Amino acid sequence: MVPIILRSVIILPIYILIISSILPVLIFLKKTIVKDVSYY
């Protein structure tokens, strides 16, 4: 049984990595969607 503090210390860097890799993609997608909408 892993203590909650240790688990959160392990999960936090992974979570930050995932967010930092997903955020640019989300921003890019949002921009392209906005562009597509503005064309119509």
PDB file of C-alpha atoms in Angstrom:
ATOM      1  CA  MET A   1       0.000   0.000   0.000  1.00  0.00           C
ATOM      2  CA  VAL A   2       1.586   3.248  -1.172  1.00  0.00           C
ATOM      3  CA  PRO A   3       0.930   6.328   0.967  1.00  0.00           C
ATOM      4  CA  ILE A   4      -1.182   9.012  -0.675  1.00  0.00           C
ATOM      5  CA  ILE A   5       1.570  11.655  -0.427  1.00  0.00           C
ATOM      6  CA  LEU A   6       4.077   9.433  -2.206  1.00  0.00           C
ATOM      7  CA  ARG A   7       1.528   8.561  -4.865  1.00  0.00           C
ATOM      8  CA  SER A   8       0.738  12.230  -5.504  1.00  0.00           C
ATOM      9  CA  VAL A   9       4.469  13.010  -5.732  1.00  0.00           C
ATOM     10  CA  ILE A  10       4.787  10.323  -8.415  1.00  0.00           C
ATOM     11  CA  ILE A  11       1.614  11.353 -10.258  1.00  0.00           C
ATOM     12  CA  LEU A  12       2.228  15.117 -10.297  1.00  0.00           C
ATOM     13  CA  PRO A  13       5.239  15.143 -12.695  1.00  0.00           C
ATOM     14  CA  ILE A  14       3.439  12.728 -15.017  1.00  0.00           C
ATOM     15  CA  TYR A  15       0.334  14.927 -14.903  1.00  0.00           C
ATOM     16  CA  ILE A  16       2.405  18.046 -15.693  1.00  0.00           C
ATOM     17  CA  LEU A  17       4.109  16.253 -18.579  1.00  0.00           C
ATOM     18  CA  ILE A  18       0.774  15.147 -20.024  1.00  0.00           C
ATOM     19  CA  ILE A  19      -0.697  18.648 -19.710  1.00  0.00           C
ATOM     20  CA  SER A  20       2.360  20.315 -21.245  1.00  0.00           C
ATOM     21  CA  SER A  21       2.225  17.920 -24.195  1.00  0.00           C
ATOM     22  CA  ILE A  22      -1.560  18.193 -24.699  1.00  0.00           C
ATOM     23  CA  LEU A  23      -2.004  21.946 -24.199  1.00  0.00           C
ATOM     24  CA  PRO A  24      -0.185  23.087 -27.387  1.00  0.00           C
ATOM     25  CA  VAL A  25      -2.188  20.562 -29.394  1.00  0.00           C
ATOM     26  CA  LEU A  26      -5.435  21.843 -27.880  1.00  0.00           C
ATOM     27  CA  ILE A  27      -4.469  25.457 -28.602  1.00  0.00           C
ATOM     28  CA  PHE A  28      -3.544  24.544 -32.175  1.00  0.00           C
ATOM     29  CA  LEU A  29      -6.834  22.696 -32.672  1.00  0.00           C
ATOM     30  CA  LYS A  30      -8.773  25.612 -31.237  1.00  0.00           C
ATOM     31  CA  LYS A  31      -7.054  28.026 -33.629  1.00  0.00           C
ATOM     32  CA  THR A  32      -7.743  25.835 -36.653  1.00  0.00           C
ATOM     33  CA  ILE A  33     -11.375  25.392 -35.597  1.00  0.00           C
ATOM     34  CA  VAL A  34     -11.730  29.164 -35.196  1.00  0.00           C
ATOM     35  CA  LYS A  35     -10.195  29.658 -38.639  1.00  0.00           C
ATOM     36  CA  ASP A  36     -12.581  27.126 -40.190  1.00  0.00           C
ATOM     37  CA  VAL A  37     -15.558  28.798 -38.534  1.00  0.00           C
ATOM     38  CA  SER A  38     -14.498  32.264 -39.687  1.00  0.00           C
ATOM     39  CA  TYR A  39     -14.352  31.077 -43.296  1.00  0.00           C
ATOM     40  CA  TYR A  40     -18.064  30.305 -43.374  1.00  0.00           C
TER      41      TYR A  40
END
